[in-house]
Coordinates of C-alpha atoms and ligand atoms in Angstrom, one line a residue:
M1 CA 0.3 0.1 -0.1
S2 CA 1.3 3.4 -0.3
C3 CA 0.3 6.5 1.8
A4 CA -0.8 9.5 1.3
T5 CA 2.3 11.9 1.3
E6 CA -0.9 14.1 4.5
S7 CA -1.1 10.1 6.8
H8 CA -1.5 10.8 9.5
A9 CA -2.6 9.9 12.8
Y10 CA -4.7 11.4 14.8
V11 CA -5.5 10.5 17.8
I12 CA -7.5 12.8 20.8
F13 CA -7.0 11.7 24.8
G14 CA -10.0 13.1 26.7
A15 CA -12.3 11.7 23.2
T16 CA -15.5 11.0 25.2
G17 CA -16.2 14.7 27.3
N18 CA -18.1 17.8 25.1
L19 CA -15.3 18.3 23.4
A20 CA -14.1 16.2 21.7
M21 CA -17.6 14.5 21.1
A22 CA -19.6 18.4 20.2
K23 CA -16.9 19.9 18.0
L24 CA -13.2 17.7 17.3
L25 CA -15.1 14.7 15.8
P26 CA -18.0 16.8 15.0
A27 CA -14.9 18.5 12.3
L28 CA -13.3 15.7 11.4
F29 CA -16.0 14.2 10.2
Q30 CA -16.7 17.2 7.8
L31 CA -13.9 17.5 6.9
H32 CA -13.3 13.7 5.6
C33 CA -17.3 14.7 3.8
L34 CA -15.2 17.1 2.3
G35 CA -12.0 14.5 0.1
R36 CA -9.8 16.6 2.3
L37 CA -8.7 13.1 5.5
A38 CA -6.6 11.5 3.1
P39 CA -8.3 7.5 2.5
D40 CA -4.9 6.1 5.3
V41 CA -6.0 9.2 8.1
R42 CA -7.4 6.7 11.0
I43 CA -8.5 8.3 14.5
L44 CA -7.4 6.5 17.9
G45 CA -10.8 8.1 20.8
C46 CA -8.8 7.3 24.3
G47 CA -10.2 7.8 27.7
R48 CA -11.3 5.9 31.2
T49 CA -14.7 4.6 30.9
P50 CA -14.6 1.9 28.3
F51 CA -15.9 0.9 24.6
T52 CA -15.6 -1.6 22.8
Q53 CA -15.0 -0.2 18.8
E54 CA -18.5 -1.5 17.9
A55 CA -20.2 0.7 20.4
W56 CA -17.7 3.7 20.3
R57 CA -19.1 3.9 17.1
R58 CA -22.8 4.0 17.5
E59 CA -21.6 6.7 20.9
V60 CA -19.8 8.5 17.6
R61 CA -22.7 8.6 14.8
E62 CA -25.0 10.6 17.9
H63 CA -23.4 12.8 17.6
L64 CA -21.9 14.0 13.7
P65 CA -24.9 16.0 11.9
A66 CA -27.0 13.5 9.2
S67 CA -25.6 13.3 6.9
D68 CA -25.9 10.6 3.5
P69 CA -25.5 6.6 4.9
G70 CA -22.2 6.2 3.1
P71 CA -19.5 9.4 4.0
L72 CA -20.8 8.6 7.5
E73 CA -19.9 4.6 7.4
S74 CA -17.0 4.9 5.4
F75 CA -15.9 7.7 8.0
L76 CA -16.7 5.2 11.4
Q77 CA -14.5 3.2 9.4
R78 CA -11.9 5.6 10.6
L79 CA -12.6 5.2 14.4
D80 CA -10.8 2.8 16.9
Y81 CA -11.1 3.7 21.0
L82 CA -8.1 2.4 23.4
T83 CA -9.2 2.6 26.6
G84 CA -6.4 3.2 29.7
R85 CA -6.0 5.2 33.1
L86 CA -3.8 8.1 31.0
E87 CA -1.3 8.0 33.5
D88 CA -0.6 4.4 33.1
A89 CA 2.2 3.0 31.6
A90 CA 0.9 -0.2 29.3
F91 CA -1.4 1.9 27.9
Y92 CA 1.2 4.3 26.7
Q93 CA 2.2 0.8 24.9
A94 CA -1.3 0.0 24.0
L95 CA -0.6 3.4 22.3
D96 CA 2.0 2.7 20.5
V97 CA 0.6 -0.1 19.0
W98 CA -2.1 0.9 17.7
I99 CA -0.1 2.8 16.0
G100 CA 2.3 0.6 14.5
A101 CA -0.3 -0.6 12.9
G102 CA -1.5 1.3 10.5
E103 CA 0.2 0.9 7.9
C104 CA 0.8 4.8 7.5
A105 CA 1.2 5.6 10.5
N106 CA 4.8 7.5 10.2
N107 CA 2.7 11.1 11.6
V108 CA 0.9 11.5 13.8
I109 CA -0.9 14.2 16.3
F110 CA -2.0 14.0 19.5
Y111 CA -4.9 15.9 20.4
L112 CA -4.8 16.5 25.2
S113 CA -8.8 17.8 24.9
V114 CA -8.6 17.0 29.2
S115 CA -7.9 18.6 31.6
P116 CA -5.3 20.2 32.1
E117 CA -3.6 18.5 35.1
L118 CA -3.1 16.2 32.4
Y119 CA -1.2 17.6 29.5
V120 CA 2.3 17.1 31.7
P121 CA 1.3 13.2 32.6
I122 CA 0.2 12.9 28.7
T123 CA 3.1 14.0 27.3
V124 CA 6.0 12.3 30.8
G125 CA 4.1 9.1 29.4
L126 CA 4.8 9.7 24.9
V127 CA 7.7 9.8 25.4
E128 CA 9.2 7.4 27.9
A129 CA 7.1 5.2 25.0
G130 CA 8.5 7.0 23.0
L131 CA 5.5 8.4 20.9
L132 CA 7.2 11.8 20.0
A133 CA 10.2 11.0 18.5
E134 CA 10.6 11.9 14.6
R135 CA 11.9 8.8 13.4
T136 CA 10.4 9.0 10.2
G137 CA 8.0 11.5 10.3
W138 CA 5.8 14.4 12.4
R139 CA 4.9 13.9 15.4
R140 CA 2.7 16.5 16.9
M141 CA 1.1 17.9 19.9
V142 CA -2.2 19.8 19.7
I143 CA -2.7 21.7 23.7
E144 CA -6.4 23.4 24.0
K145 CA -6.0 26.4 26.6
P146 CA -5.8 27.4 29.5
F147 CA -2.1 27.4 28.6
G148 CA -2.1 27.7 32.9
H149 CA -3.6 28.6 34.8
D150 CA -1.7 32.1 35.7
L151 CA 2.1 33.3 34.2
Q152 CA 3.6 31.3 36.7
S153 CA 2.1 28.3 35.7
A154 CA 2.4 28.6 32.3
R155 CA 6.5 28.8 33.2
D156 CA 6.2 25.6 34.9
L157 CA 4.0 24.2 31.6
Q158 CA 5.9 25.0 29.0
H159 CA 9.8 24.0 31.0
E160 CA 8.3 20.5 31.7
L161 CA 7.3 20.6 28.2
N162 CA 10.4 21.5 26.6
L163 CA 12.0 19.4 28.4
R164 CA 10.5 16.9 25.9
L165 CA 8.9 18.2 22.4
K166 CA 10.3 20.6 20.3
E167 CA 8.4 23.5 19.6
E168 CA 7.3 22.4 16.7
Q169 CA 6.1 20.9 17.7
I170 CA 3.4 22.2 19.9
Y171 CA -0.2 23.3 19.0
R172 CA -1.6 25.8 21.6
I173 CA -5.0 26.5 19.8
D174 CA -7.8 28.6 20.1
H175 CA -10.2 27.9 18.1
Y176 CA -12.3 31.7 18.4
V177 CA -9.0 32.4 16.5
G178 CA -10.3 30.4 13.5
K179 CA -13.9 32.6 13.4
E180 CA -14.0 32.9 9.1
S181 CA -14.8 36.5 11.5
V182 CA -12.1 36.7 13.2
Q183 CA -9.7 36.5 11.0
N184 CA -12.0 38.4 8.9
L185 CA -10.5 41.4 11.5
L186 CA -7.2 40.9 9.6
V187 CA -8.6 41.5 6.0
L188 CA -11.1 43.6 7.0
R189 CA -8.0 45.8 8.2
F190 CA -5.7 45.5 5.8
A191 CA -6.8 44.2 2.0
N192 CA -8.6 47.6 2.1
M193 CA -7.1 51.1 2.7
I194 CA -10.0 53.2 3.9
L195 CA -9.7 51.6 7.3
E196 CA -5.8 52.8 7.8
P197 CA -5.6 56.4 7.5
L198 CA -8.5 56.2 10.3
W199 CA -7.2 53.4 11.8
N200 CA -5.9 54.9 15.4
R201 CA -5.7 57.3 18.0
H202 CA -6.7 60.8 16.5
Y203 CA -9.8 59.2 14.8
I204 CA -11.2 56.9 17.3
D205 CA -12.5 57.6 20.4
Q206 CA -13.1 53.6 22.2
V207 CA -12.7 49.6 20.8
Q208 CA -15.6 47.8 22.5
I209 CA -15.3 44.3 22.5
T210 CA -18.4 41.7 23.3
H211 CA -18.5 38.0 23.7
A212 CA -22.0 37.5 25.7
E213 CA -23.5 34.5 25.6
T214 CA -26.9 32.7 27.0
I215 CA -25.8 29.3 28.3
G216 CA -24.2 29.5 31.7
V217 CA -21.6 26.6 32.7
N218 CA -23.5 23.8 30.9
G219 CA -22.3 20.8 32.7
R220 CA -19.0 22.4 33.6
A221 CA -19.4 23.8 36.8
S222 CA -17.4 22.6 39.1
Y223 CA -14.2 22.5 36.3
Y224 CA -14.9 26.0 35.7
D225 CA -15.9 27.3 39.4
R226 CA -12.4 25.7 39.3
H227 CA -10.4 26.1 36.4
G228 CA -12.2 29.6 35.0
G229 CA -14.0 32.2 35.5
A230 CA -15.3 34.9 32.8
T231 CA -11.9 36.3 32.5
R232 CA -9.2 33.4 32.2
D233 CA -12.2 31.4 30.0
M234 CA -12.7 34.4 27.5
I235 CA -10.4 37.4 28.0
Q236 CA -6.6 35.3 28.5
S237 CA -7.3 33.6 25.4
H238 CA -10.1 34.5 23.3
L239 CA -11.2 38.8 23.7
L240 CA -7.2 39.0 24.1
Q241 CA -6.5 37.5 21.1
V242 CA -9.4 39.7 19.0
L243 CA -7.7 43.0 20.5
A244 CA -4.2 41.7 19.0
L245 CA -5.1 41.8 15.6
L246 CA -7.3 44.6 16.2
A247 CA -4.0 46.3 17.1
M248 CA -1.8 45.1 15.7
E249 CA 0.6 47.1 13.6
P250 CA 0.8 45.5 10.1
P251 CA 2.5 41.8 9.4
V252 CA 5.5 42.0 7.7
S253 CA 3.6 39.0 5.3
L254 CA 0.8 36.2 6.6
E255 CA 3.6 33.6 7.7
A256 CA 3.5 32.6 10.9
E257 CA 6.0 34.4 13.2
S258 CA 5.6 37.6 11.1
L259 CA 1.3 37.0 11.9
R260 CA 2.6 36.5 16.0
D261 CA 5.2 39.2 16.4
E262 CA 3.0 41.5 15.4
K263 CA 0.4 40.8 18.2
V264 CA 2.4 39.7 21.2
K265 CA 3.8 43.3 20.3
V266 CA 0.1 44.5 21.1
L267 CA 0.6 42.1 24.1
H268 CA 3.7 43.6 25.5
S269 CA 2.4 46.8 25.3
I270 CA -1.1 46.9 27.0
R271 CA -0.5 49.1 30.4
P272 CA 0.3 47.4 33.8
L273 CA -3.1 47.2 35.9
D274 CA -2.5 50.4 38.6
P275 CA -3.6 47.9 41.5
P276 CA -5.7 50.7 43.4
Q277 CA -7.0 51.5 40.1
L278 CA -8.7 48.6 39.7
A279 CA -12.3 48.4 40.5
S280 CA -12.6 51.8 37.5
H281 CA -10.6 49.5 34.8
A282 CA -12.6 45.8 35.9
V283 CA -15.8 44.6 37.4
R284 CA -16.9 40.7 38.3
A285 CA -20.2 39.8 39.1
Q286 CA -21.7 36.5 38.8
Y287 CA -25.0 35.6 37.3
A288 CA -28.2 34.9 40.2
G289 CA -28.6 30.7 40.5
Y290 CA -24.1 30.6 39.9
Q291 CA -23.7 29.1 43.4
Q292 CA -26.3 26.7 43.4
E293 CA -24.6 25.6 40.4
A294 CA -23.8 21.5 41.0
G295 CA -20.3 21.0 41.6
V296 CA -19.9 24.9 42.1
A297 CA -18.6 25.6 45.8
A298 CA -20.4 27.2 48.8
G299 CA -19.5 30.4 48.6
S300 CA -17.8 30.5 45.2
H301 CA -16.1 34.2 44.1
T302 CA -15.8 32.1 40.5
E303 CA -16.7 35.1 37.9
T304 CA -19.7 34.2 34.6
Y305 CA -19.4 38.3 33.6
A306 CA -16.2 40.4 33.0
A307 CA -15.8 43.7 32.2
L308 CA -12.3 45.2 31.8
K309 CA -10.9 48.8 30.6
L310 CA -7.6 47.8 29.0
Y311 CA -4.8 50.8 26.9
V312 CA -2.8 49.4 24.6
D313 CA 0.5 52.0 25.5
N314 CA 2.2 52.2 22.1
W315 CA 2.1 55.2 19.0
R316 CA -0.9 54.0 17.6
W317 CA -3.8 53.3 19.9
H318 CA -2.0 55.8 23.2
D319 CA -5.7 56.8 25.5
V320 CA -7.5 55.1 23.7
P321 CA -9.1 52.5 25.9
F322 CA -10.6 48.7 24.7
Y323 CA -13.2 47.2 26.4
L324 CA -13.1 44.4 26.8
R325 CA -16.7 41.9 27.7
T326 CA -17.9 39.1 28.4
G327 CA -20.2 36.7 30.3
K328 CA -23.0 34.3 30.9
R329 CA -27.0 33.9 30.9
L330 CA -26.2 37.2 29.8
K331 CA -29.5 38.5 26.3
E332 CA -28.8 38.1 24.0
R333 CA -25.2 35.1 22.1
R334 CA -23.6 37.1 20.4
S335 CA -19.7 38.3 20.0
M336 CA -19.2 41.7 18.4
V337 CA -16.4 44.9 17.6
A338 CA -17.8 47.9 17.8
V339 CA -15.6 50.1 17.5
R340 CA -16.0 54.4 17.9
F341 CA -15.1 56.9 16.6
R342 CA -14.2 61.0 17.5
E343 CA -17.1 63.7 16.5
P344 CA -16.4 66.3 14.9
P345 CA -14.0 68.9 16.0
I346 CA -17.5 71.7 15.6
Q347 CA -21.4 70.2 15.5
L348 CA -22.6 72.1 12.9
F349 CA -25.6 70.2 12.6
Q350 CA -26.8 70.4 16.0
G351 CA -29.8 71.2 16.5
A352 CA -31.2 70.7 13.7
G353 CA -33.5 67.8 15.0
V354 CA -31.2 65.8 17.9
S355 CA -29.4 67.5 20.4
A356 CA -26.0 65.6 20.1
A357 CA -24.1 64.1 17.2
Y358 CA -24.2 60.4 16.2
P359 CA -20.6 59.4 16.8
N360 CA -19.6 57.0 13.7
W361 CA -19.7 53.8 14.3
L362 CA -18.5 50.9 12.7
L363 CA -19.1 47.2 14.0
I364 CA -18.3 43.7 12.6
G365 CA -20.6 40.9 14.1
I366 CA -18.5 38.3 14.6
Q367 CA -21.5 35.4 15.4
P368 CA -23.9 34.9 15.2
D369 CA -24.1 37.8 13.1
D370 CA -20.7 37.8 10.7
V371 CA -21.5 40.8 9.3
V372 CA -20.0 44.9 8.9
Q373 CA -21.7 47.4 9.8
M374 CA -20.9 51.9 9.7
E375 CA -23.5 54.2 10.3
I376 CA -23.0 57.3 9.4
S377 CA -25.0 60.5 9.3
A378 CA -27.0 61.6 7.0
K379 CA -29.6 64.6 5.8
V380 CA -32.8 63.2 6.0
P381 CA -35.5 64.1 3.4
G382 CA -37.3 67.4 3.5
E383 CA -36.7 71.2 3.5
E384 CA -35.0 71.4 6.9
T385 CA -32.3 70.7 7.8
R386 CA -31.8 67.9 9.6
T387 CA -29.4 64.6 10.3
R388 CA -30.0 61.0 11.1
Q389 CA -28.0 58.5 11.5
I390 CA -28.1 55.5 8.9
S391 CA -26.8 52.3 9.0
M392 CA -24.1 50.6 5.7
D393 CA -24.0 46.9 6.7
A394 CA -23.2 43.8 4.8
S395 CA -23.3 40.2 6.1
V396 CA -19.3 39.0 5.1
G397 CA -21.3 36.1 3.3
N398 CA -23.0 35.7 0.2
P399 CA -26.0 32.7 0.5
G400 CA -25.8 29.3 0.4
E401 CA -22.1 29.9 1.0
R402 CA -21.2 27.2 4.3
K403 CA -18.9 29.4 6.6
A404 CA -16.0 26.7 8.0
E405 CA -16.8 25.9 11.8
A406 CA -13.2 26.9 13.0
Y407 CA -12.4 23.4 14.2
E408 CA -12.3 22.2 11.2
A409 CA -9.8 25.0 9.7
L410 CA -8.1 24.7 12.6
L411 CA -7.8 21.2 13.0
M412 CA -6.8 21.2 8.8
D413 CA -3.6 23.3 9.8
V414 CA -2.3 21.0 12.1
I415 CA -2.5 18.5 9.3
Q416 CA -0.2 20.9 6.8
G417 CA 2.0 21.9 9.7
D418 CA 0.3 25.6 9.5
R419 CA 0.8 27.4 12.4
S420 CA 0.1 31.3 12.1
L421 CA -3.1 30.8 14.5
F422 CA -2.2 29.5 17.2
L423 CA -0.7 30.4 19.9
R424 CA 3.2 31.1 21.1
Y425 CA 4.5 30.3 24.1
D426 CA 5.5 34.2 24.4
E427 CA 1.9 35.6 23.4
V428 CA 0.0 33.4 26.2
K429 CA 2.8 34.5 28.6
A430 CA 2.0 37.7 27.8
A431 CA -1.5 37.1 28.0
W432 CA -0.9 36.0 31.7
N433 CA 0.9 39.3 32.5
V434 CA -1.9 41.6 31.2
V435 CA -5.1 39.3 33.1
D436 CA -2.7 37.7 36.1
P437 CA -2.8 41.9 38.1
F438 CA -7.7 41.4 38.1
M439 CA -7.8 38.2 38.9
H440 CA -4.7 39.2 41.9
G441 CA -6.3 41.7 42.2
W442 CA -9.9 40.6 42.9
A443 CA -8.2 36.7 44.7
D444 CA -7.3 39.5 47.9
D445 CA -11.0 41.3 47.1
E446 CA -12.8 39.5 50.2
R447 CA -16.7 40.7 48.7
P448 CA -18.3 38.9 47.3
P449 CA -18.1 39.8 43.0
L450 CA -22.0 41.8 42.4
Q451 CA -25.2 39.9 40.8
Y452 CA -27.0 40.6 36.9
P453 CA -30.5 39.1 37.1
V454 CA -30.9 35.5 35.0
G455 CA -31.4 36.9 30.7
S456 CA -29.8 40.2 31.5
W457 CA -26.2 42.5 29.7
G458 CA -25.0 41.6 33.1
P459 CA -24.5 43.7 35.4
K460 CA -25.6 48.2 36.2
A461 CA -21.6 49.2 37.3
A462 CA -20.3 47.2 34.6
D463 CA -20.6 50.8 32.7
Q464 CA -18.8 52.6 35.2
I465 CA -15.7 52.0 33.5
F466 CA -16.6 54.6 31.1
G467 CA -16.4 57.2 33.9
Q468 CA -17.9 59.6 30.9
A469 CA -22.1 59.9 31.1
D470 CA -22.7 59.5 27.5
R471 CA -20.4 56.4 26.9
E472 CA -22.1 53.3 27.3
W473 CA -21.3 49.1 26.1
R474 CA -22.8 48.8 22.8
Q475 CA -25.5 46.5 23.3
T476 CA -26.8 44.8 19.3
L477 CA -25.8 46.0 15.8
R478 CA -28.9 47.7 15.4
C479 CA -29.8 50.6 17.1
D480 CA -33.7 52.1 18.2
D481 CA -35.4 54.1 14.6
K482 CA -35.6 57.2 17.1
P483 CA -33.0 59.5 17.6
G484 CA -30.6 59.5 20.3
G485 CA -31.7 55.6 19.8
K486 CA -30.8 53.2 22.1
C487 CA -28.7 50.5 20.0
Ligands
LIG1 C1 -14.0 28.7 24.9 C2 -15.4 28.2 26.5 O1 -13.1 28.4 25.2 O2 -15.2 29.5 24.5 C3 -16.7 28.5 27.1 O3 -14.1 27.7 27.8 C4 -17.5 29.7 25.8 O4 -16.8 29.0 28.5 C5 -16.6 29.0 24.2 O5 -18.6 29.1 25.6 C6 -17.3 30.1 23.4 O6 -16.5 29.8 21.7 P1 -18.3 29.9 20.9 O7 -17.3 29.4 19.8 O8 -19.0 28.2 21.2 O9 -18.7 30.9 21.3

């Protein structure tokens, strides 16, 4: 049998977990349907729960979208399962046997979709069984976030990995960066000339980055309560990545190091929090009822909502606030970037049907709406000179176009060895450097987080970080159709 150059085995640790079932296996299935997996690619699920091969295939089938029986059956034929304790040497010997049994098994991807405490034990097990040595092919390891739970633990983890793997073998995944709408930020900024002259402190008043969810901690309360909190779970990774893409300088090329060099410069430029300013620069809160979720520690201070005000202290952005917020069980599921421009120096039209000028906003929907929208003032038809705000908006996709899921794109990148959308260690470190002072400040604060009602936009106090009565969170893409209407 001749092996395709892209032949490989995909080994998923934590295969019975939520991420593997909800995202990884469906993404691999999609790649299979699109003909993007070489015919000899095999996929091994590993976990403690025992499954026979047949039971495992049945289990996976239930989590895949409806499809024609042909592709479904041929995908299921790729799947195997290995039961074992990930701490036991015997497990890695069995894994070695499974890998060796494949005729085209020189290249292997190990995907760690497990609790972070297991990253090092798994790496040690793989090394001791000789499974990370790149003798005849490549061996790559994908590591899910969180990479550490603070700066020091990220350093410790990196140290342990460095002892056993080359940096080129490590793929630190941040699925948010794999979203098409997030990658579109790069295209909007660097494939167009109209934004660049305005994209700086002279024209931009503030930038808001929102990731709002309606779901709660959904079956992962005990994990979230111990390792998460909105700041660690979303801001340290996903939202700081969005900020970096928005604020970075043009990269020399789209090559991995070039992109990551520019992102890391932004993260390094973020002004460190001055601890006495914690209350004016950050809000943390919990949704009502969080404490009653099964798995949440009594009296937990873990925040399910966080909002931070950050400044990127460089030539382009000095003194422009970047507001980042995220929360669970909020009013809507919506992720977007909202850029508010400065107002004209003289308000020629003030009093002309409006009490205050409308600022221009550029809105970039990340999900569920993948749109780009520019709000500008225009004359209301009629004899009087009255103005109103109109919106020029465009949906990014055309009807019928398929949007790839973030994991599809990223899993394909791992196969192709393209690390541009994966995080480099210095990026992760710089991101912990940004959020650690907020986390420490809150840890020292004995007061419980604020509470917000389920289905709201979070605590009222979240507006306080604007420090100006006429500045507030942009909640929606569309404003009410009245002058000064709510947005
Ligand atoms: C994950 C977080 O990384 O991202 C989850 O751990 C969050 O808490 C999720 O719900 C949000 O991503 P998406 O793609 O579902 O919007």
